[in-house]
Amino acid sequence: MLDAIQFSSFAEFVDMGGYGFNVWAVYGLFAVFVAINLILPLRKKQKIIRQLKRRMTLDAEIQSEDDSHGD
Amino acid sequence: MWVWFFKLGSPKWFYELSGKWLPWLVAAMVIFMTIGLVWGLLFLPPDYQQGFTSRILIVHVAVAGTSLAFFPLMFVAGTITLVWRMKLADMVAKNAAILGAWFSFITLATGSLWGSVMWGTWWEWTDSRLVSMLFQLFLLLGVISLRSALEDSDAAAKACALLSIVGCINVVIIKYSVEWWNTLHQVSSPVTTDTSSPNGPEFWIATLIMIVAVYLFLTVSLILSTRNEILERERKAQWVKDLVLKAK
Amino acid sequence: MTGKQTTTSAAFLATLKRDLLIAFKKKNDIVNPFMFFIIVVSLFPIGISPESDRLTEIAAGVIWISVLLASMLSMDNLYRSDFEDGSLEQLLLSPHPLFFLVLAKNISHWLVSGLPVVLVSPLLAYMLALPEEAYGTLFLSLLLGTPIMSLVGSIAVALTVGLGSRGLILAVITLPMSVPVLIFGTLAVQSTLNSQSPLGYLSLMLVMLSVSVSLAPLASAAALRISVN
Amino acid sequence: MTGKQTTTSAAFLATLKRDLLIAFKKKNDIVNPFMFFIIVVSLFPIGISPESDRLTEIAAGVIWISVLLASMLSMDNLYRSDFEDGSLEQLLLSPHPLFFLVLAKNISHWLVSGLPVVLVSPLLAYMLALPEEAYGTLFLSLLLGTPIMSLVGSIAVALTVGLGSRGLILAVITLPMSVPVLIFGTLAVQSTLNSQSPLGYLSLMLVMLSVSVSLAPLASAAALRISVN
Amino acid sequence: MSSAAPTASSNSDTDTIMLAARGLFCARDDRVLFKNLNFDLPEGQVLQVQGSNGSGKTTLMRILCGLNDGYEGSIKWYGQEIEDQAANFFSSLLYIGHRVGVAKVLTPVENLRWSCSLKQAVSDEEIMAALKEVGLRGFEESPCYTLSAGQQQRVSLARLIISPASLWVLDEPFTTLDRKGVERLEQILQRQAQAGGSVMVTTHHSLNIPELAMLSLG
Amino acid sequence: MSSAAPTASSNSDTDTIMLAARGLFCARDDRVLFKNLNFDLPEGQVLQVQGSNGSGKTTLMRILCGLNDGYEGSIKWYGQEIEDQAANFFSSLLYIGHRVGVAKVLTPVENLRWSCSLKQAVSDEEIMAALKEVGLRGFEESPCYTLSAGQQQRVSLARLIISPASLWVLDEPFTTLDRKGVERLEQILQRQAQAGGSVMVTTHHSLNIPELAMLSLG
Ligand code: HEM
Ligand SMILES: Nc1ncnc2c1ncn2[C@@H]1O[C@H](COP(=O)(O)OP(=O)(O)OP(=O)(O)O)[C@@H](O)[C@H]1O
Ligand SMILES: Nc1ncnc2c1ncn2[C@@H]1O[C@H](COP(=O)(O)OP(=O)(O)OP(=O)(O)O)[C@@H](O)[C@H]1O
Ligand SMILES: [Mg+2]
Ligand SMILES: [Mg+2]
């Protein structure tokens, strides 16, 4: 299987037959694109949960404050 | 059938179901993506004409093909929003517009990187695929900017649904008219877009794997952002509160 | 409780008349698109080149794009002031089908801001040194193209009518949609210049026009209901 | 009665911050001029010709005219919503010199809607096949030209702020005024293309810029007082 | 600002019910404006909708007119769902909201000519008479942007005099009226009720109208 | 709608006169709104401007604030013409008109932060306290387009609580306020008068404020 690899050295791999910049730019862009669109939603989920938690404690505070005013 | 349909419309139901599916989808995505990328980068033999740049093509073609799916998707979601008032459809549509803009942009960028090798130029107005993809991007950005401009989320949902439907019809018209327009310019163009380039079967298998991988990625990303949207919009629902409390 | 209910055609006419009346009172609604068109066209000889050979090449495209811009940007008036002063709500609460009332508003708007631009186009074609044989085609293509753009633009205006910042978002939404009209319009002129018949393109535009007349007001009406909500 | 009076610079900063805040909340104020610019530019290859030789000839002119249009049309937001909700009256009733408050609004507006357009212009220059050596000059000339247009446009917006129909009238008033900027801007690019130094034109634009910074806000302030009357 | 108890008190139960709302629920941004709101509007009744700022009066009025569909519950017009007979309902409805529907460039006469003709045929004499009745004599031909806030409101109120609509929905019609204007409007509302029509009106004033029913929100 | 007799009645002549108008004349479109209008506004006085719709109340208020210069006559601020000391006058003036000066996209806090900072330095705590006092607790961070008509008006009224301005000019500040809001605003006006400030206010209500002076137009 390893003989099917098209490159004999790392330098050749990087060079991509002279089109290194374009090939790597495409793969790099693609990687960034995929990563961003997976990582951002995951991070956003964390943020939402944190916010919702804060909101809930705050609501509870206002609630208890209002209750004590009501007395 | 209808029971199922309306059940799917319930955000809670979708959240739970998608939670079960996600690991499998992610696993499949990782497998296909790895095979596709490793094969593409390491094993794909150079094309006799295009050399190693055919490695660009498997990514480009996969992303380009997938990005054509967005307007139909938004058309369907928009119809559901307007006719059945299903909130879930709008949550999907909102994120589909954003993801679709990303896909269109990456199609343009990878296409340009490919073009700079094949044509010696990064941009070419005489290619109808380029031009119609550019206008698809514009239309998607239009939908996004309408959404961000409208303050009321309910009105924004319906407005964007309507615009997506009108936009979908337009994408089709634009695509054909640009193609037609372009055939008239082919003669004098320095560039010939030869779609039937002599790539071997290996190339097409690699491309196919990449296409599957990219579709899986689209699904996963869309599900993730839709789940976020559900949490935000349903934040008052008891099940979301329980879920938040359970999360660390 | 006197008075009897009006027919739909009476309501259609009343709306058409009212909108024309407002336009004639404001005058700017009529004059501005027209002026804008002339000014934008005349920027090109300044910005690009005053030589007539060069101008001939770009004439049709420049005129078409300027018409497109003038027509998009004039759309802003279509429902805006009605929305702001509450007349739009009254329109929506009418017992008559909204389709016709919206159509009346669209027609009035085109008469006031599309037609004058089309009428003056031969003059600008002359100033940009467009060969004479293409005047007719240019005129006809604009005559068919501008109502399409008005009708399609109307949907976008209806969607954005509640927004504070205007103008640009409208253009951003509708300009990409008018690419087909631009393509067929300029191709028609081009083919006349190449001594071919432009009839194919013109009849295509006619088809597009009839489709938009029958569908766009529906979409506009739906959009208005959404915006007023 | 607590609190002490603010200095003029604090009021200036507060106004600048507020306007930027509004722009970032609305997002569209930032994105739309930018999008409009790109869309309008890409209509030209479709309307005129997609061939790069032809495009090279018109590139500088098309980019400059599109910038002009984007910049004029984005002006509409400058005082409009403030007028409608009454904030403008509050501004006029401030004890600080109106010059600085108006300047703050102008600066914020340019940062938000002028600068992004200038920044993206090299990309479009590439797409329109403008020769590479002219990129720098185009960029610089736009960087000098857009604030001039914002400052001059601001006067026209201030004069028309009370009018119902917008957008176009503004363009009709200001486009003719910005012809000199267009001329010098395109001449600068042209002279670079002809391997001459564009410095003369650019320094002329610099002079125009400094004159407008010092005079235009005064005129805008006066115009605002008139409009609110 | 809280969910309202359903408190409409109709004066006589034998009257025909014109408009009936059952189980109305509306929430905006997670705040429940009203829930399980029920009321009947019989013929010949003036119903004042009361409530503090932000309690949902305007929202309720727009829901009834079909201008807002963000609600749950049923609204019936003479026993039938409104959606099933929209044209019928709309031709019996007259709504005047916060924005009064008066185009600034047109004169009062021109404004009325259009807005009335959406519903019924009307002659210029009727319009002139109505304008006179709301105290705009002498302003018939002035463009509306030269009128003061209260005068513009009067233009829209002139529609009440012309209109044969049996249901009036008025959102704060008294705000900018002077004292005489308020009295005159009260008379007009009363006249409508006597003629068998009905009125729903929001206001923070206390109205001087006999047999007034009240609906309180939050 | 006719030329007004000058009818301002000040309560005590020994007070310092803050604002003095002499021989004011204003005509719009040939109709004389008021002529030879004279009045004094001493420190510590609330002056209600009355008049029917279209009598020129709004016009008068805008003239006093320098927003309208279509008049004749003299307006003095502590004995000196206003034009000669504009900055001085403006820093003591707070005007709230028909359009309340509340940007829709901003939150109440952001709105107040800007509009107050045009005149004086203010802290966020003061703003929060003021918002609480006008009954907007819980709405501090909602964008103003989600507020009801009355709530938006309350945002602008919060400025009264923060402001150290000695002259308030308020054009129909009561229109969309509910009953509690009206009472609270009356208290605020009274407090201003007790602290030695003055208020000019137009409204069609009868205000429940002791030692109220009246100025009638038309
Ligand atoms: C609708 C979107 C697009 C689709 C479906 C698409 C699809 C494809 C496919 C299937 C090929 C392979 C053809 C072959 O085997 O040679 C290809 C090639 C190519 N694409 Fe795209 N593409 C799209 C958009 C773009 C864009 C936006 C660009 C540039 C910005 C671009 C630039 C290229 C180039 C330069 C080639 C090589 C053409 C050649 O072989 O001569 N494409 N594209
Ligand atoms: N732009 C204008 N052009 C001409 N006349 C005007 C203009 N604005 C107002 N007027 C006239 O001035 C008169 C006074 O208007 P103003 O707004 O001051 O009245 P007001 O006393 O505030 O009335 P309201 O109680 O209705 O608010 C009105 O009769 C109106 O016709
Ligand atoms: N577009 C919106 N988005 C979110 N919330 C809104 C929106 N419009 C109104 N609301 C909320 O709905 C509530 C009711 O508003 P509404 O205008 O119906 O009140 P109202 O009873 O008419 O008050 P007012 O007496 O001040 O006119 C308000 O508290 C407001 O915050
Ligand atoms: Mg209300
Ligand atoms: Mg007034």
Coordinates of N, CA and C in Angstrom, one line a residue, chain F residues 101-167:
Chain F
G101 N -37.1 61.4 21.3 CA -35.6 61.3 21.3 C -35.0 60.0 21.9
V102 N -35.7 58.9 21.5 CA -35.3 57.6 22.0 C -34.9 56.8 20.7
A103 N -33.7 56.4 20.6 CA -33.3 55.6 19.4 C -33.8 54.2 19.6
K104 N -34.5 53.7 18.5 CA -35.2 52.4 18.6 C -34.2 51.2 18.8
V105 N -33.1 51.2 18.2 CA -32.2 50.1 18.3 C -31.4 50.0 19.6
L106 N -31.3 51.1 20.3 CA -30.5 51.1 21.5 C -31.4 50.7 22.7
T107 N -30.8 50.3 23.8 CA -31.5 50.0 25.0 C -31.8 51.3 25.7
P108 N -32.7 51.3 26.7 CA -32.9 52.5 27.5 C -31.6 53.1 28.1
V109 N -30.8 52.2 28.7 CA -29.6 52.6 29.3 C -28.7 53.3 28.3
E110 N -28.5 52.7 27.1 CA -27.6 53.3 26.1 C -28.2 54.6 25.6
N111 N -29.5 54.7 25.5 CA -30.1 56.0 25.1 C -29.8 57.1 26.1
L112 N -30.0 56.8 27.3 CA -29.8 57.8 28.4 C -28.3 58.2 28.5
R113 N -27.5 57.2 28.3 CA -26.1 57.5 28.5 C -25.6 58.6 27.5
W114 N -26.2 58.5 26.3 CA -25.8 59.5 25.3 C -26.5 60.8 25.5
S115 N -27.8 60.7 25.7 CA -28.6 62.0 25.7 C -28.2 62.8 26.9
C116 N -27.9 62.1 28.0 CA -27.5 62.9 29.2 C -26.1 63.5 29.0
S117 N -25.2 62.7 28.4 CA -23.8 63.1 28.3 C -23.7 64.3 27.4
L118 N -24.7 64.7 26.7 CA -24.6 65.9 25.9 C -24.6 67.1 26.9
K119 N -25.1 66.9 28.1 CA -25.2 68.1 29.0 C -24.3 67.9 30.2
Q120 N -24.4 66.7 30.8 CA -23.5 66.5 32.0 C -23.0 65.1 32.1
A121 N -22.0 64.9 32.9 CA -21.4 63.6 33.1 C -22.4 62.8 34.0
V122 N -22.7 61.6 33.6 CA -23.6 60.8 34.4 C -23.1 59.4 34.6
S123 N -23.4 58.8 35.7 CA -22.9 57.4 35.9 C -24.0 56.4 35.6
D124 N -23.6 55.2 35.4 CA -24.6 54.2 35.1 C -25.6 53.9 36.2
E125 N -25.1 54.1 37.4 CA -25.9 53.9 38.6 C -27.1 54.9 38.6
E126 N -26.8 56.2 38.3 CA -27.8 57.2 38.2 C -28.9 56.8 37.2
I127 N -28.4 56.3 36.1 CA -29.3 55.9 35.0 C -30.2 54.8 35.4
M128 N -29.6 53.7 36.0 CA -30.4 52.6 36.5 C -31.4 53.0 37.5
A129 N -31.0 53.9 38.4 CA -31.9 54.4 39.4 C -33.1 55.1 38.8
A130 N -32.8 56.0 37.8 CA -33.8 56.8 37.2 C -34.8 55.8 36.4
L131 N -34.2 54.8 35.7 CA -35.1 53.9 35.0 C -36.0 53.2 35.9
K132 N -35.5 52.8 37.1 CA -36.3 52.1 38.1 C -37.4 53.0 38.5
E133 N -37.1 54.3 38.7 CA -38.1 55.2 39.2 C -39.2 55.4 38.2
V134 N -39.0 55.4 36.9 CA -40.1 55.6 36.0 C -40.7 54.2 35.6
G135 N -40.4 53.2 36.4 CA -41.1 51.9 36.2 C -40.6 51.1 35.1
L136 N -39.4 51.2 34.7 CA -38.8 50.4 33.6 C -37.9 49.3 34.1
R137 N -38.0 49.0 35.4 CA -37.2 47.9 35.9 C -37.4 46.6 35.1
G138 N -36.3 46.0 34.7 CA -36.5 44.8 33.9 C -36.4 45.0 32.4
F139 N -36.6 46.3 32.0 CA -36.5 46.6 30.6 C -35.2 47.4 30.3
E140 N -34.3 47.5 31.2 CA -33.1 48.3 31.0 C -32.3 47.9 29.8
E141 N -32.3 46.6 29.6 CA -31.4 46.1 28.5 C -32.2 45.6 27.3
S142 N -33.5 45.9 27.2 CA -34.3 45.5 26.0 C -34.1 46.7 25.0
P143 N -33.9 46.3 23.7 CA -33.9 47.4 22.7 C -35.3 48.1 22.7
C144 N -35.2 49.4 22.5 CA -36.4 50.2 22.6 C -37.5 49.9 21.7
Y145 N -37.2 49.2 20.5 CA -38.3 48.9 19.6 C -39.2 47.9 20.2
T146 N -38.8 47.2 21.2 CA -39.7 46.2 21.8 C -40.5 46.8 22.9
L147 N -40.4 48.1 23.2 CA -41.2 48.7 24.3 C -42.5 49.3 23.7
S148 N -43.5 49.3 24.5 CA -44.7 49.9 24.0 C -44.6 51.4 24.0
A149 N -45.6 52.1 23.4 CA -45.6 53.5 23.2 C -45.3 54.2 24.5
G150 N -46.0 53.8 25.6 CA -45.9 54.5 26.9 C -44.5 54.2 27.5
Q151 N -44.0 53.0 27.3 CA -42.7 52.7 27.9 C -41.6 53.5 27.2
Q152 N -41.7 53.8 25.9 CA -40.7 54.6 25.3 C -40.8 56.0 25.8
Q153 N -42.0 56.5 26.0 CA -42.1 57.8 26.6 C -41.5 57.9 28.0
R154 N -41.6 56.8 28.7 CA -41.0 56.8 30.1 C -39.5 56.8 30.0
V155 N -38.9 56.2 29.0 CA -37.5 56.3 28.8 C -37.0 57.8 28.8
S156 N -37.8 58.6 28.0 CA -37.4 60.0 27.8 C -37.6 60.7 29.1
L157 N -38.7 60.3 29.9 CA -38.9 61.0 31.1 C -37.9 60.7 32.2
A158 N -37.2 59.6 32.0 CA -36.2 59.3 33.0 C -35.1 60.4 33.0
R159 N -35.0 61.0 31.9 CA -34.0 62.1 31.8 C -34.3 63.2 32.8
L160 N -35.6 63.4 33.0 CA -36.0 64.5 34.0 C -35.4 64.2 35.4
I161 N -35.3 62.9 35.7 CA -34.9 62.6 37.0 C -33.4 62.8 37.2
I162 N -32.6 62.5 36.1 CA -31.2 62.7 36.1 C -30.8 64.1 35.9
S163 N -31.6 64.9 35.2 CA -31.1 66.2 34.7 C -31.0 67.2 35.8
P164 N -29.9 68.0 35.7 CA -29.8 69.1 36.6 C -30.3 70.4 36.0
A165 N -30.9 70.3 34.8 CA -31.4 71.5 34.1 C -32.4 72.2 34.9
S166 N -32.3 73.6 34.8 CA -33.3 74.3 35.7 C -34.6 74.7 34.9
L167 N -34.5 74.5 33.6 CA -35.8 74.8 32.8 C -36.2 73.6 32.0

